[in-house]
CSV table of C-alpha atoms in Angstrom, one decimal:
chain,number,residue,atom,x,y,z
A,1,UNK,CA,11.3,17.0,3.5
A,2,UNK,CA,10.4,14.9,6.5
A,3,UNK,CA,10.9,11.2,5.8
A,4,UNK,CA,8.8,8.4,7.2
A,5,UNK,CA,12.1,6.7,8.0
A,6,UNK,CA,13.0,9.5,10.5
A,7,UNK,CA,12.7,8.1,14.0
A,8,UNK,CA,10.9,11.1,15.3
A,9,UNK,CA,8.3,11.0,12.5
A,10,UNK,CA,6.7,7.7,13.3
A,11,UNK,CA,5.9,7.5,17.1
A,12,UNK,CA,2.3,6.4,16.7
A,13,UNK,CA,-0.2,5.5,14.1
A,14,UNK,CA,-0.7,8.2,11.5
A,15,UNK,CA,-3.4,8.7,8.8
A,16,UNK,CA,-2.8,8.8,5.1
A,17,UNK,CA,-5.1,9.2,2.1
A,18,UNK,CA,-4.8,7.8,-1.4
A,19,UNK,CA,-4.1,10.2,-4.3
A,20,UNK,CA,-3.9,9.7,-8.0
A,21,UNK,CA,-3.9,11.6,-11.3
A,22,UNK,CA,-7.5,10.4,-12.0
A,23,UNK,CA,-10.2,8.9,-9.9
A,24,UNK,CA,-13.2,6.7,-10.6
A,25,UNK,CA,-16.2,5.5,-8.6
A,26,UNK,CA,-14.9,1.9,-9.2
A,27,UNK,CA,-11.3,2.5,-8.1
A,28,UNK,CA,-10.3,2.8,-4.4
A,29,UNK,CA,-8.5,6.1,-4.6
A,30,UNK,CA,-10.0,9.2,-3.0
A,31,UNK,CA,-8.3,12.4,-4.2
A,32,UNK,CA,-7.6,13.1,-7.9
A,33,UNK,CA,-6.4,15.8,-10.2
A,34,UNK,CA,-3.4,18.0,-9.7
A,35,UNK,CA,-1.1,16.3,-7.2
A,36,UNK,CA,-0.1,19.5,-5.5
A,37,UNK,CA,-3.7,20.5,-5.0
A,38,UNK,CA,-4.5,17.0,-3.6
A,39,UNK,CA,-1.6,17.2,-1.2
A,40,UNK,CA,-2.9,20.6,0.0
A,41,UNK,CA,-6.4,19.2,0.4
A,42,UNK,CA,-5.2,16.2,2.3
A,43,UNK,CA,-3.5,18.5,4.8
A,44,UNK,CA,-6.6,20.7,5.1
A,45,UNK,CA,-8.7,17.6,5.8
A,46,UNK,CA,-6.3,16.6,8.6
A,47,UNK,CA,-4.3,13.8,7.2
A,48,UNK,CA,-0.7,13.3,8.1
A,49,UNK,CA,0.4,11.9,4.7
A,50,UNK,CA,-0.6,11.0,1.2
A,51,UNK,CA,-0.2,7.7,-0.6
A,52,UNK,CA,0.6,8.4,-4.3
A,53,UNK,CA,-0.8,6.0,-6.9
A,54,UNK,CA,1.2,6.7,-10.0
A,55,UNK,CA,3.2,5.6,-13.0
A,56,UNK,CA,6.7,7.2,-12.9
A,57,UNK,CA,5.9,9.8,-15.5
A,58,UNK,CA,2.9,11.2,-13.6
A,59,UNK,CA,4.7,13.4,-11.2
A,60,UNK,CA,7.5,15.9,-11.0
A,61,UNK,CA,9.4,14.6,-8.0
A,62,UNK,CA,10.9,17.9,-7.0
A,63,UNK,CA,7.5,19.6,-7.1
A,64,UNK,CA,6.0,16.9,-4.9
A,65,UNK,CA,8.9,17.2,-2.4
A,66,UNK,CA,8.5,21.0,-2.3
A,67,UNK,CA,4.7,20.8,-1.9
A,68,UNK,CA,4.9,18.3,0.9
A,69,UNK,CA,7.5,20.4,2.7
A,70,UNK,CA,5.4,23.6,2.4
A,71,UNK,CA,2.3,21.7,3.7
A,72,UNK,CA,4.2,19.8,6.4
A,73,UNK,CA,2.9,16.5,5.2
A,74,UNK,CA,4.6,13.2,4.3
A,75,UNK,CA,4.4,10.7,1.5
A,76,UNK,CA,3.6,7.4,3.2
A,77,UNK,CA,3.8,5.1,0.2
A,78,UNK,CA,4.0,4.8,-3.6
A,79,UNK,CA,1.2,2.6,-5.1
A,80,UNK,CA,2.3,0.7,-8.1
A,81,UNK,CA,-0.9,-1.0,-9.3
A,82,UNK,CA,-1.4,1.1,-12.4
A,83,UNK,CA,1.8,-0.5,-13.9
A,84,UNK,CA,-0.1,-3.8,-13.8
A,85,UNK,CA,-3.6,-2.6,-14.7
A,86,UNK,CA,-2.5,-0.3,-17.5
A,87,UNK,CA,0.9,-1.7,-18.6
A,88,UNK,CA,0.3,-5.3,-17.7
A,89,UNK,CA,3.7,-5.6,-15.9
A,90,UNK,CA,3.8,-8.7,-13.7
A,91,UNK,CA,6.6,-10.2,-11.6
A,92,UNK,CA,5.4,-13.7,-12.5
A,93,UNK,CA,4.5,-13.2,-16.2
A,94,UNK,CA,5.2,-16.1,-18.5
A,95,UNK,CA,7.4,-13.8,-20.6
A,96,UNK,CA,10.8,-13.2,-19.1
A,97,UNK,CA,10.9,-9.8,-20.9
A,98,UNK,CA,7.7,-8.8,-19.1
A,99,UNK,CA,9.2,-9.8,-15.8
A,100,UNK,CA,12.4,-7.9,-16.5
A,101,UNK,CA,10.3,-4.8,-17.3
A,102,UNK,CA,8.3,-5.2,-14.1
A,103,UNK,CA,11.5,-5.4,-12.1
A,104,UNK,CA,12.9,-2.3,-13.9
A,105,UNK,CA,9.6,-0.4,-13.3
A,106,UNK,CA,9.7,-1.2,-9.6
A,107,UNK,CA,13.3,0.1,-9.4
A,108,UNK,CA,11.9,3.4,-10.9
A,109,UNK,CA,9.3,3.5,-8.1
A,110,UNK,CA,12.1,2.8,-5.6
A,111,UNK,CA,14.1,5.8,-6.9
A,112,UNK,CA,11.0,8.0,-6.5
A,113,UNK,CA,10.4,6.6,-3.0
A,114,UNK,CA,14.0,7.4,-2.0
A,115,UNK,CA,13.5,11.0,-3.1
A,116,UNK,CA,10.2,11.5,-1.3
A,117,UNK,CA,11.1,9.3,1.8
A,118,UNK,CA,8.3,6.7,1.4
A,119,UNK,CA,7.6,3.0,1.1
A,120,UNK,CA,6.8,1.1,-2.1
A,121,UNK,CA,3.7,-1.1,-2.4
A,122,UNK,CA,3.7,-4.3,-4.4
A,123,UNK,CA,0.2,-5.6,-4.8
A,124,UNK,CA,-1.3,-6.1,-8.2
A,125,UNK,CA,2.2,-6.4,-9.7
A,126,UNK,CA,2.5,-9.8,-8.1
A,127,UNK,CA,0.4,-10.8,-11.1
A,128,UNK,CA,-2.1,-13.7,-11.5
A,129,UNK,CA,-1.2,-17.3,-12.1
A,130,UNK,CA,-2.5,-18.5,-15.5
A,131,UNK,CA,-2.1,-22.2,-14.6
A,132,UNK,CA,-2.6,-23.0,-10.9
A,133,UNK,CA,-1.0,-26.5,-11.4
A,134,UNK,CA,2.3,-24.6,-11.9
A,135,UNK,CA,2.1,-22.9,-8.5
A,136,UNK,CA,5.7,-23.6,-7.6
A,137,UNK,CA,7.0,-22.3,-10.9
A,138,UNK,CA,5.1,-19.0,-10.5
A,139,UNK,CA,6.1,-18.7,-6.9
A,140,UNK,CA,9.7,-19.2,-7.8
A,141,UNK,CA,9.4,-16.5,-10.4
A,142,UNK,CA,8.0,-14.2,-7.7
A,143,UNK,CA,10.8,-15.0,-5.4
A,144,UNK,CA,13.5,-14.4,-8.0
A,145,UNK,CA,11.8,-11.1,-9.1
A,146,UNK,CA,11.3,-9.9,-5.5
A,147,UNK,CA,14.9,-10.6,-4.5
A,148,UNK,CA,16.1,-8.5,-7.4
A,149,UNK,CA,13.8,-5.7,-6.4
A,150,UNK,CA,14.4,-6.0,-2.6
A,151,UNK,CA,18.2,-5.9,-3.0
A,152,UNK,CA,17.9,-2.7,-4.9
A,153,UNK,CA,15.5,-1.3,-2.3
A,154,UNK,CA,18.0,-2.2,0.4
A,155,UNK,CA,20.7,-0.2,-1.4
A,156,UNK,CA,18.3,2.8,-1.5
A,157,UNK,CA,17.0,2.2,2.1
A,158,UNK,CA,13.4,1.9,0.9
A,159,UNK,CA,11.0,-0.6,2.5
A,160,UNK,CA,8.8,-2.7,0.3
A,161,UNK,CA,5.3,-3.7,1.3
A,162,UNK,CA,3.9,-6.9,-0.1
A,163,UNK,CA,0.1,-6.8,-0.1
A,164,UNK,CA,-2.3,-9.7,0.7
A,165,UNK,CA,-5.2,-9.2,-1.8
A,166,UNK,CA,-8.5,-11.1,-1.9
A,167,UNK,CA,-9.0,-14.1,-4.2
A,168,UNK,CA,-11.3,-12.3,-6.6
A,169,UNK,CA,-8.6,-9.8,-7.6
A,170,UNK,CA,-5.4,-11.9,-7.1
A,171,UNK,CA,-5.5,-15.7,-7.3
A,172,UNK,CA,-2.7,-16.5,-4.9
A,173,UNK,CA,-1.2,-15.3,-1.6
A,174,UNK,CA,-4.5,-13.9,-0.4
A,175,UNK,CA,-4.0,-14.0,3.4
A,176,UNK,CA,-1.7,-12.4,5.9
A,177,UNK,CA,-0.3,-15.8,6.8
A,178,UNK,CA,0.5,-16.8,3.2
A,179,UNK,CA,2.2,-13.4,2.6
A,180,UNK,CA,4.2,-13.5,5.7
A,181,UNK,CA,5.3,-17.1,5.0
A,182,UNK,CA,6.4,-16.2,1.5
A,183,UNK,CA,8.6,-13.4,2.8
A,184,UNK,CA,10.2,-15.5,5.5
A,185,UNK,CA,10.6,-18.7,3.6
A,186,UNK,CA,12.2,-17.0,0.6
A,187,UNK,CA,14.3,-14.7,2.8
A,188,UNK,CA,13.2,-11.6,1.0
A,189,UNK,CA,15.0,-8.6,2.5
A,190,UNK,CA,13.7,-5.1,3.2
A,191,UNK,CA,10.1,-6.3,2.8
A,192,UNK,CA,7.1,-6.4,5.2
A,193,UNK,CA,3.4,-7.3,4.9
A,194,UNK,CA,0.7,-4.8,3.9
A,195,UNK,CA,-2.8,-5.7,5.2
A,196,UNK,CA,-6.0,-4.2,3.8
A,197,UNK,CA,-9.1,-4.4,6.0
A,198,UNK,CA,-11.4,-4.8,2.9
A,199,UNK,CA,-9.4,-7.8,1.7
A,200,UNK,CA,-9.0,-9.2,5.2
A,201,UNK,CA,-12.8,-9.1,5.7
A,202,UNK,CA,-13.0,-11.5,2.8
A,203,UNK,CA,-10.0,-13.8,3.5
A,204,UNK,CA,-9.2,-13.9,7.2
A,205,UNK,CA,-10.9,-16.1,9.7
A,206,UNK,CA,-10.0,-13.7,12.5
A,207,UNK,CA,-8.8,-10.3,11.3
A,208,UNK,CA,-7.4,-9.3,14.7
A,209,UNK,CA,-5.5,-12.5,15.2
A,210,UNK,CA,-4.0,-12.2,11.7
A,211,UNK,CA,-2.7,-8.7,12.7
A,212,UNK,CA,-1.2,-10.1,15.9
A,213,UNK,CA,0.4,-13.0,14.0
A,214,UNK,CA,2.2,-10.5,11.7
A,215,UNK,CA,3.6,-8.7,14.7
A,216,UNK,CA,6.6,-6.5,13.8
A,217,UNK,CA,6.4,-7.8,10.2
A,218,UNK,CA,3.3,-5.7,9.6
A,219,UNK,CA,4.5,-2.7,7.7
A,220,UNK,CA,1.4,-0.8,6.5
A,221,UNK,CA,-2.4,-1.0,6.7
A,222,UNK,CA,-5.0,0.0,4.1
A,223,UNK,CA,-8.3,1.1,5.6
A,224,UNK,CA,-11.6,0.4,3.9
A,225,UNK,CA,-14.9,-1.0,5.2
A,226,UNK,CA,-16.5,-4.3,4.3
A,227,UNK,CA,-18.1,-2.8,1.2
A,228,UNK,CA,-15.0,-0.9,0.3
A,229,UNK,CA,-16.6,2.4,1.5
A,230,UNK,CA,-14.9,4.7,3.9
A,231,UNK,CA,-14.4,3.4,7.5
A,232,UNK,CA,-17.7,3.5,9.2
A,233,UNK,CA,-19.6,2.9,5.9
A,234,UNK,CA,-19.8,-0.9,6.4
A,235,UNK,CA,-19.8,-3.5,9.2
A,236,UNK,CA,-16.1,-3.9,10.2
A,237,UNK,CA,-15.4,-3.4,13.9
A,238,UNK,CA,-12.6,-0.9,13.5
A,239,UNK,CA,-12.2,-0.5,17.3
A,240,UNK,CA,-11.1,-4.1,17.5
A,241,UNK,CA,-8.8,-3.6,14.5
A,242,UNK,CA,-7.1,-0.6,16.1
A,243,UNK,CA,-6.8,-2.4,19.5
A,244,UNK,CA,-5.1,-5.4,17.7
A,245,UNK,CA,-2.7,-2.9,16.1
A,246,UNK,CA,-2.0,-1.4,19.5
A,247,UNK,CA,-1.3,-4.9,20.9
A,248,UNK,CA,1.6,-5.3,18.5
A,249,UNK,CA,2.8,-1.7,19.0
A,250,UNK,CA,2.1,-0.9,15.4
A,251,UNK,CA,3.2,2.7,14.8
A,252,UNK,CA,2.9,2.9,11.1
A,253,UNK,CA,0.3,4.3,8.7
A,254,UNK,CA,-3.4,3.7,8.3
A,255,UNK,CA,-4.1,4.7,4.7
A,256,UNK,CA,-7.6,5.4,3.4
A,257,UNK,CA,-7.8,3.3,0.3
A,258,UNK,CA,-11.6,3.1,-0.4
A,259,UNK,CA,-14.1,4.1,-3.0
A,260,UNK,CA,-14.7,7.8,-3.6
A,261,UNK,CA,-18.4,7.5,-2.8
A,262,UNK,CA,-20.4,9.8,-2.7
A,263,UNK,CA,-17.2,11.6,-3.7
A,264,UNK,CA,-13.6,11.6,-2.7
A,265,UNK,CA,-13.6,14.6,-0.5
A,266,UNK,CA,-16.6,13.4,1.5
A,267,UNK,CA,-15.3,9.9,1.8
A,268,UNK,CA,-11.9,11.1,2.9
A,269,UNK,CA,-13.4,13.4,5.6
A,270,UNK,CA,-15.9,10.7,6.9
A,271,UNK,CA,-13.2,8.1,7.1
A,272,UNK,CA,-10.8,10.3,9.0
A,273,UNK,CA,-13.6,11.5,11.4
A,274,UNK,CA,-14.5,7.8,12.1
A,275,UNK,CA,-10.9,6.4,12.6
A,276,UNK,CA,-9.2,9.3,14.4
A,277,UNK,CA,-11.1,9.0,17.7
A,278,UNK,CA,-10.1,5.3,17.9
A,279,UNK,CA,-6.3,5.9,17.8
């Protein structure tokens, strides 16, 4: 199947939509149910790719590859958050066993990403600090864990995306600047920044300037409006966001990661119809 790593496949910004086994009104994933049906639906709606939110046992990789090839659609990224939410795996956990399991799980995701030709997102699996006075200890754990994961990713030629998440969901590394600084200061290979417009609206003083400061270290963008509805459902000025992305020659994915309200199909369609004319 076509890989997002192919030079000819990423010439300009493309649109992706989030897909998972199950969806909920409180979880920002739009299409749920049978993965093959969701892939076909994403293509019918007009999306260029799907972002798969999974645990490794959710999918038959060969079936996903075949379905994507038949529908001429790509897998933009693998979302890993369920391994934190459901299995409580964290790269900074106080238990070394838990951290080792988190690293091992991410290697499984990387293997899947290699097969489908996608990126791997690391967001919730950063974990939360239980004692903020031990910030350096926790950050060192993240650095050690990320280096193990990123070296494996480099062997597989899979790019990692470290996501800046708002303070109400993740109690450290909430901004673009903090995330970029961590990657550079700790010399984490094969890793770029993932920015989410919903989180940015909470944390960034100037969303567009934060995008420009990331420059070529911006690897991926999640699109959701200020209220986590589809683009156009809140008050974010997406024209300015797209213009800032154009300023840095961003040619990656804009992935609709928003609440399935009133339902996933409608939100996916409305978000696409709102963003596409701005590209």
